[in-house]
Every structure is written in structure tokens, then in C-alpha cells.
CSV table of C-alpha atoms and ligand atoms in Angstrom, one decimal:
chain,number,residue,atom,x,y,z
A,1,MET,CA,89.4,75.0,-8.1
A,2,THR,CA,90.1,77.8,-10.6
A,3,ARG,CA,87.1,78.5,-12.9
A,4,ILE,CA,88.5,79.2,-16.3
A,5,MET,CA,85.8,80.8,-18.5
A,6,ALA,CA,86.0,81.1,-22.3
A,7,ILE,CA,83.8,84.0,-23.3
A,8,VAL,CA,83.1,83.0,-26.9
A,9,SER,CA,81.0,84.2,-29.8
A,10,GLN,CA,81.9,84.2,-33.5
A,11,LYS,CA,80.0,87.5,-33.9
A,12,GLY,CA,81.7,90.8,-33.3
A,13,GLY,CA,80.1,93.7,-31.4
A,14,VAL,CA,78.0,91.5,-29.1
A,15,GLY,CA,79.7,92.9,-26.0
A,16,LYS,CA,82.2,90.1,-25.4
A,17,THR,CA,85.2,92.3,-24.5
A,18,SER,CA,83.0,94.5,-22.4
A,19,LEU,CA,81.7,91.5,-20.6
A,20,VAL,CA,85.3,90.2,-19.8
A,21,GLN,CA,86.4,93.7,-18.7
A,22,ASN,CA,83.4,94.5,-16.5
A,23,LEU,CA,82.5,91.1,-15.2
A,24,GLY,CA,86.2,90.6,-14.3
A,25,ALA,CA,86.3,94.0,-12.5
A,26,GLU,CA,83.2,93.0,-10.5
A,27,LEU,CA,84.5,89.5,-9.6
A,28,ALA,CA,87.6,91.2,-8.3
A,29,ASN,CA,85.6,93.8,-6.4
A,30,GLN,CA,83.7,90.9,-4.8
A,31,GLY,CA,86.9,89.4,-3.5
A,32,GLN,CA,87.7,86.9,-6.3
A,33,LEU,CA,91.3,86.8,-7.5
A,34,THR,CA,90.7,87.2,-11.2
A,35,LEU,CA,92.9,87.0,-14.3
A,36,LEU,CA,91.8,88.4,-17.6
A,37,VAL,CA,93.4,87.0,-20.8
A,38,ASP,CA,93.4,89.1,-24.0
A,39,LEU,CA,93.4,86.5,-26.8
A,40,ASP,CA,92.4,88.8,-29.6
A,41,PRO,CA,95.1,90.2,-31.9
A,42,GLN,CA,93.0,93.4,-32.0
A,43,SER,CA,93.9,93.8,-28.3
A,44,ASN,CA,90.6,95.5,-27.4
A,45,LEU,CA,90.7,94.3,-23.8
A,46,THR,CA,94.2,95.6,-23.4
A,47,THR,CA,93.2,98.9,-24.8
A,48,GLY,CA,90.1,98.8,-22.7
A,49,TRP,CA,92.3,99.0,-19.6
A,50,GLY,CA,94.1,102.1,-20.9
A,51,LEU,CA,97.2,100.2,-22.0
A,52,ASP,CA,98.9,100.9,-25.3
A,53,PRO,CA,99.4,97.6,-27.1
A,54,GLY,CA,102.3,99.1,-29.0
A,55,GLU,CA,104.4,99.4,-25.8
A,56,ASP,CA,107.1,96.9,-25.3
A,57,ARG,CA,106.0,94.2,-22.8
A,58,TYR,CA,105.5,90.5,-22.5
A,59,THR,CA,102.2,89.4,-23.9
A,60,ILE,CA,100.0,86.3,-24.1
A,61,TYR,CA,101.9,85.5,-27.3
A,62,ASP,CA,105.1,85.1,-25.4
A,63,ALA,CA,103.4,82.9,-22.9
A,64,MET,CA,101.9,80.7,-25.6
A,65,SER,CA,105.3,80.5,-27.3
A,66,ASP,CA,107.0,79.4,-24.1
A,67,PRO,CA,105.1,79.0,-20.8
A,68,LYS,CA,108.2,80.0,-18.8
A,69,HIS,CA,107.2,83.5,-19.8
A,70,SER,CA,103.7,83.2,-18.4
A,71,THR,CA,104.4,84.8,-15.0
A,72,GLN,CA,106.2,87.7,-16.6
A,73,THR,CA,103.2,88.4,-18.8
A,74,ILE,CA,100.8,89.0,-15.9
A,75,MET,CA,100.1,92.7,-15.1
A,76,GLU,CA,98.4,93.8,-12.0
A,77,ILE,CA,95.7,96.3,-13.0
A,78,ARG,CA,93.6,96.7,-9.8
A,79,PRO,CA,93.4,95.0,-6.4
A,80,ASN,CA,92.6,91.3,-7.1
A,81,LEU,CA,92.6,92.0,-10.9
A,82,TYR,CA,95.3,90.9,-13.3
A,83,LEU,CA,95.7,91.0,-17.1
A,84,MET,CA,97.6,89.0,-19.7
A,85,PRO,CA,97.7,91.6,-22.4
A,86,ALA,CA,97.9,91.1,-26.2
A,87,ASN,CA,99.5,93.0,-29.0
A,88,LEU,CA,99.7,92.5,-32.8
A,89,ASP,CA,102.3,89.7,-32.4
A,90,LEU,CA,99.2,87.5,-31.7
A,91,ALA,CA,98.0,88.0,-35.3
A,92,GLY,CA,101.0,85.7,-36.3
A,93,ALA,CA,100.3,83.0,-33.7
A,94,GLU,CA,98.1,80.8,-35.9
A,95,LEU,CA,100.8,80.6,-38.6
A,96,ALA,CA,103.7,80.4,-36.2
A,97,PHE,CA,102.2,77.3,-34.4
A,98,ILE,CA,100.5,75.7,-37.5
A,99,ASN,CA,102.9,72.8,-37.8
A,100,GLU,CA,103.1,72.1,-34.1
A,101,ILE,CA,101.2,69.1,-32.8
A,102,ASP,CA,100.1,71.0,-29.7
A,103,ARG,CA,98.9,74.1,-31.5
A,104,ASN,CA,95.3,73.8,-30.1
A,105,THR,CA,96.5,73.6,-26.5
A,106,LYS,CA,99.1,76.5,-26.6
A,107,LEU,CA,96.9,78.6,-24.3
A,108,ARG,CA,96.2,75.7,-21.9
A,109,LYS,CA,99.9,75.2,-21.6
A,110,ALA,CA,100.5,79.0,-21.1
A,111,LEU,CA,98.0,79.1,-18.3
A,112,SER,CA,99.0,75.9,-16.6
A,113,PRO,CA,101.9,77.2,-14.5
A,114,ILE,CA,99.8,80.1,-13.1
A,115,ALA,CA,96.2,79.1,-13.2
A,116,HIS,CA,96.1,77.7,-9.6
A,117,HIS,CA,96.8,81.2,-8.2
A,118,PHE,CA,93.4,82.5,-9.3
A,119,ASP,CA,89.8,82.0,-8.5
A,120,PHE,CA,88.7,83.1,-12.0
A,121,ILE,CA,90.3,83.3,-15.4
A,122,LEU,CA,88.3,85.0,-18.1
A,123,ILE,CA,89.4,84.5,-21.7
A,124,ASP,CA,88.4,87.1,-24.4
A,125,GLY,CA,88.9,86.0,-28.0
A,126,PRO,CA,88.3,87.4,-31.4
A,127,PRO,CA,84.9,87.0,-33.2
A,128,SER,CA,85.7,83.8,-35.1
A,129,LEU,CA,85.5,80.1,-34.6
A,130,GLY,CA,89.1,79.4,-35.6
A,131,PHE,CA,92.5,78.9,-33.9
A,132,PHE,CA,91.9,81.3,-31.0
A,133,THR,CA,88.5,80.1,-30.1
A,134,VAL,CA,89.6,76.5,-30.2
A,135,ASN,CA,92.6,77.4,-27.9
A,136,ALA,CA,90.2,79.2,-25.5
A,137,LEU,CA,87.8,76.3,-25.4
A,138,ALA,CA,90.7,73.8,-24.9
A,139,ALA,CA,92.0,75.8,-22.0
A,140,ALA,CA,88.6,76.5,-20.3
A,141,SER,CA,86.7,74.7,-17.7
A,142,GLU,CA,83.4,76.3,-18.8
A,143,ILE,CA,82.0,78.5,-21.5
A,144,LEU,CA,80.2,81.7,-21.1
A,145,ILE,CA,78.2,82.9,-24.1
A,146,PRO,CA,77.1,86.5,-24.6
A,147,LEU,CA,73.9,86.3,-26.6
A,148,GLN,CA,72.9,89.5,-28.3
A,149,VAL,CA,69.1,89.8,-28.1
A,150,HIS,CA,68.4,89.6,-31.8
A,151,PRO,CA,66.1,87.5,-33.9
A,152,TYR,CA,69.1,85.8,-35.7
A,153,ALA,CA,71.2,85.1,-32.6
A,154,TYR,CA,70.3,81.4,-32.4
A,155,LYS,CA,71.8,80.6,-35.8
A,156,ALA,CA,75.2,81.7,-34.5
A,157,LEU,CA,74.6,79.8,-31.3
A,158,ASP,CA,74.1,76.5,-33.2
A,159,GLN,CA,77.3,77.0,-35.1
A,160,LEU,CA,79.1,77.7,-31.9
A,161,MET,CA,77.8,74.6,-30.2
A,162,SER,CA,79.0,72.4,-33.0
A,163,ILE,CA,82.5,73.8,-32.5
A,164,VAL,CA,82.2,73.1,-28.8
A,165,ALA,CA,81.3,69.5,-29.6
A,166,LYS,CA,84.4,69.2,-31.7
A,167,VAL,CA,86.6,70.4,-28.9
A,168,GLU,CA,85.3,67.6,-26.7
A,169,GLU,CA,88.1,65.3,-27.7
A,170,ILE,CA,90.8,67.7,-26.3
A,171,ASN,CA,88.6,69.0,-23.4
A,172,PRO,CA,86.0,66.4,-22.4
A,173,SER,CA,85.0,68.1,-19.1
A,174,LEU,CA,84.2,71.5,-20.7
A,175,PHE,CA,80.6,72.6,-19.9
A,176,LEU,CA,78.2,75.5,-20.6
A,177,GLY,CA,78.6,77.8,-17.6
A,178,GLY,CA,75.9,80.1,-18.7
A,179,ILE,CA,74.4,82.4,-21.4
A,180,THR,CA,74.3,86.2,-20.8
A,181,LEU,CA,71.8,88.2,-22.7
A,182,THR,CA,73.6,91.4,-23.9
A,183,MET,CA,72.7,94.6,-25.6
A,184,TYR,CA,69.3,94.2,-24.0
A,185,ASP,CA,67.0,96.9,-25.3
A,186,GLN,CA,63.8,97.3,-23.2
A,187,ARG,CA,62.3,99.7,-25.7
A,188,ASN,CA,62.4,97.2,-28.5
A,189,SER,CA,59.1,95.3,-28.7
A,190,LEU,CA,60.9,92.1,-29.9
A,191,THR,CA,63.1,92.0,-26.9
A,192,SER,CA,60.9,90.1,-24.4
A,193,ALA,CA,59.8,87.6,-27.0
A,194,ILE,CA,63.4,86.8,-27.8
A,195,GLU,CA,64.3,86.6,-24.2
A,196,ASP,CA,61.4,84.2,-23.4
A,197,ALA,CA,62.5,82.0,-26.3
A,198,ALA,CA,66.1,81.9,-25.1
A,199,ARG,CA,65.0,81.0,-21.5
A,200,LYS,CA,62.8,78.2,-22.8
A,201,ARG,CA,65.4,76.8,-25.2
A,202,PHE,CA,68.2,76.8,-22.6
A,203,PRO,CA,66.4,76.2,-19.3
A,204,GLY,CA,68.6,77.1,-16.4
A,205,ASP,CA,71.5,78.3,-18.5
A,206,VAL,CA,70.4,81.9,-19.1
A,207,PHE,CA,71.4,84.2,-16.3
A,208,THR,CA,68.6,86.1,-14.6
A,209,THR,CA,70.7,89.3,-15.0
A,210,VAL,CA,70.7,90.9,-18.5
A,211,ILE,CA,73.2,93.5,-19.7
A,212,PRO,CA,71.3,96.5,-21.0
A,213,ILE,CA,72.3,98.8,-23.7
A,214,ASN,CA,74.0,101.6,-21.8
A,215,VAL,CA,76.3,104.1,-23.4
A,216,ARG,CA,78.3,104.4,-20.1
A,217,ILE,CA,79.7,101.0,-20.9
A,218,ALA,CA,81.2,102.3,-24.2
A,219,GLU,CA,82.3,105.6,-22.6
A,220,ALA,CA,84.1,103.8,-19.8
A,221,THR,CA,86.1,101.6,-22.2
A,222,LEU,CA,87.2,104.7,-24.1
A,223,ASP,CA,88.5,106.1,-20.8
A,224,GLY,CA,90.4,102.9,-20.1
A,225,ILE,CA,88.4,102.0,-17.0
A,226,SER,CA,85.5,99.7,-16.0
A,227,VAL,CA,81.9,101.0,-16.0
A,228,GLY,CA,81.8,100.4,-12.3
A,229,GLU,CA,84.6,103.0,-11.9
A,230,TYR,CA,83.2,105.3,-14.5
A,231,GLU,CA,79.7,105.6,-13.2
A,232,PRO,CA,78.8,103.2,-10.4
A,233,SER,CA,75.1,104.1,-10.5
A,234,SER,CA,74.7,103.4,-14.2
A,235,SER,CA,72.4,100.5,-15.3
A,236,GLY,CA,75.5,98.9,-16.9
A,237,ALA,CA,77.5,99.0,-13.8
A,238,LYS,CA,74.7,97.5,-11.7
A,239,ALA,CA,74.1,94.7,-14.2
A,240,TYR,CA,77.7,93.5,-14.2
A,241,GLN,CA,77.7,93.6,-10.4
A,242,ALA,CA,74.6,91.5,-10.3
A,243,LEU,CA,76.0,89.1,-12.9
A,244,ALA,CA,79.2,88.6,-10.9
A,245,GLN,CA,77.1,87.6,-7.9
A,246,GLU,CA,75.2,85.1,-10.1
A,247,VAL,CA,78.4,83.7,-11.6
A,248,ILE,CA,79.9,83.2,-8.1
A,249,ALA,CA,76.7,81.6,-6.8
A,250,ARG,CA,76.6,79.1,-9.7
A,251,GLY,CA,80.0,77.9,-8.8
A,252,GLN,CA,78.8,77.2,-5.3
A,253,ALA,CA,75.6,75.4,-6.3
B,1,ADP,P1,82.9,92.4,-28.9
B,1,ADP,O1,84.0,92.1,-28.1
B,1,ADP,O2,81.8,91.3,-28.9
B,1,ADP,O3,83.2,92.7,-30.4
B,1,ADP,P2,82.6,94.8,-27.5
B,1,ADP,O4,82.5,94.5,-26.0
B,1,ADP,O5,83.9,95.3,-28.0
B,1,ADP,O6,82.1,93.6,-28.4
B,1,ADP,O7,81.4,95.9,-27.8
B,1,ADP,C1,81.3,96.5,-29.1
B,1,ADP,C2,81.0,98.0,-28.9
B,1,ADP,O8,79.8,98.2,-28.2
B,1,ADP,C3,82.1,98.7,-28.0
B,1,ADP,O9,82.2,100.0,-28.5
B,1,ADP,C4,81.5,98.7,-26.7
B,1,ADP,O10,82.0,99.7,-25.9
B,1,ADP,C5,80.0,98.8,-26.9
B,1,ADP,N1,79.2,98.1,-26.0
B,1,ADP,C6,79.4,96.9,-25.4
B,1,ADP,N2,78.4,96.5,-24.6
B,1,ADP,C7,77.5,97.5,-24.6
B,1,ADP,C8,76.2,97.8,-24.0
B,1,ADP,N3,75.7,96.9,-23.2
B,1,ADP,N4,75.6,99.0,-24.2
B,1,ADP,C9,76.2,99.9,-25.1
B,1,ADP,N5,77.3,99.7,-25.7
B,1,ADP,C10,78.0,98.6,-25.5
B,2,MG,MG1,86.1,91.9,-28.6
């Protein structure tokens, strides 16, 4: 069965796109056929792989408009690793589909002709709880939440969970696949208290692996490559590698 993961958070800058790019790269390295979906009009994931969103190509918007374009949309970026890119067309998607009865399942329909080819599909959306996040949650089999280690992180999480509950009608089998602590700063004295609280509050859901603050992650994206390619010995690269192992293992449990 294909594991379709919606990586969601209504907060920007929590490391969502970096998670999709680098977890995806490590899943592919570990032999999993992986598709990454850029569902953000800002196209950060597309840019993160060194692609110019301004170039003329089929994008996720075309696939959502008509699933017969889905196959054409897929680009091979590495062995085992594929991308459905975005561009600014996506910014008009909400308005374009607003009167359509299936507006919330456009992504699900776009993925349905191709999903079975893959072991993993990771969906990266914009920092909001609107149209794109609802489409991601409707298309997914599980949710992966990046939780920035920050005193106010829980507030956002409660809001997010209420959206997840609302999507239940269109996707009753959706479940929480896991919570990843991101931007983990060991030097901050609050970090371990926040981590402990998160692990108590969501027993079994928080991955053992945390994603540390590591400037190599940002540098890699600017170079259009994964951090594993940029500097394999960095703390960031090792963290995503370990996280990929945990994600794969959870699916086998
Ligand atoms: P989001 O998609 O949630 O907005 P991004 O993944 O784009 O977040 O990350 C925001 C910025 O922080 C980017 O410049 C990214 O390269 C950088 N970044 C992401 N994760 C880390 C990290 N663990 N350590 C340092 N910088 C990071
Ligand atoms: Mg992003």
C-alpha cells in the first residue's frame, strides 16, 4: 500500500518544506520509490530541487485540473525520487475550483491514477489551514506534523487537529502518522522541557529522531540539493536519515 503523507502546519518557517525534501531524499536512498508533491504556490519545494518554477512545464495545477495530465507532471529528480512541481498557476487554484463540488478532493483525484506506483507520496503545502491543506488531508493516508520546539507550538497544534477532525467526513481513515520535532536547539534551556511535554502529551506519536537546527539544511536548499548530498556528515543529514528509518519502521509495525 502506498503511504500518502500530508506534511502540514499552518505556521511558516517550521521546516516543513525541508522535511519533505530531505525525508523524501532519504526514503528514496533507502530503496523506497518516493513521490514529492509541491502543493504550495510559492513553489519552495520545486526551487529546493534547483528547478525554476518559471519554466514551462506541466505542474500539479494541471494534474488537479485534469488527472489525465498527472503522469506528464511527474519529473524524475534522483534514483527512486520523483517530483510533481508547482508554479504560480497554483495560486489561482482555489478560485478556479471554488464552485466545483469536488474542490476539496482535486488532489486526491490528481494522485489516484499514479499513486499505486509509489511506496511513499509526501505532500508539501503552504502555511495555512485553507484550501490546499484540506486537499492534502483529503488525499493523504496519514499526517506528519513538524512541530517546532517552541513554547507556543501547542496552540497551533490544537487548531490543526480541529481541521483534521473536520476532514474526517471526506477522509475517515486518515490518521496521525507522527510528529517530528524540528528546529531543535540543544543550547536552548527550554528545549528539553518542551520536548518532554510533547512526548507526554502525544505518547508514541513523537519520533525519537529530532531535526536539529543546522545551517547546512538551509545551504543545501539554496544549492538546489538535499542536505545528504550537500554534506552527508552534517547533523541535519544524519537526522533525516534516521527519521526515514523510523518512518519506514512504523509502517511495518
Ligand atoms: P516551511 O516550509 O515550514 O516554511 P522551510 O523548510 O522552508 O519551512 O524552512 C524555513 C527556512 O529555514 C528555510 O530557509 C530553511 O532552509 C531553513 N531551515 C529549515 N529547517 C532547518 C533546520 N533544521 N535548521 C536550520 N535551518 C532550517
Ligand atoms: Mg514551505
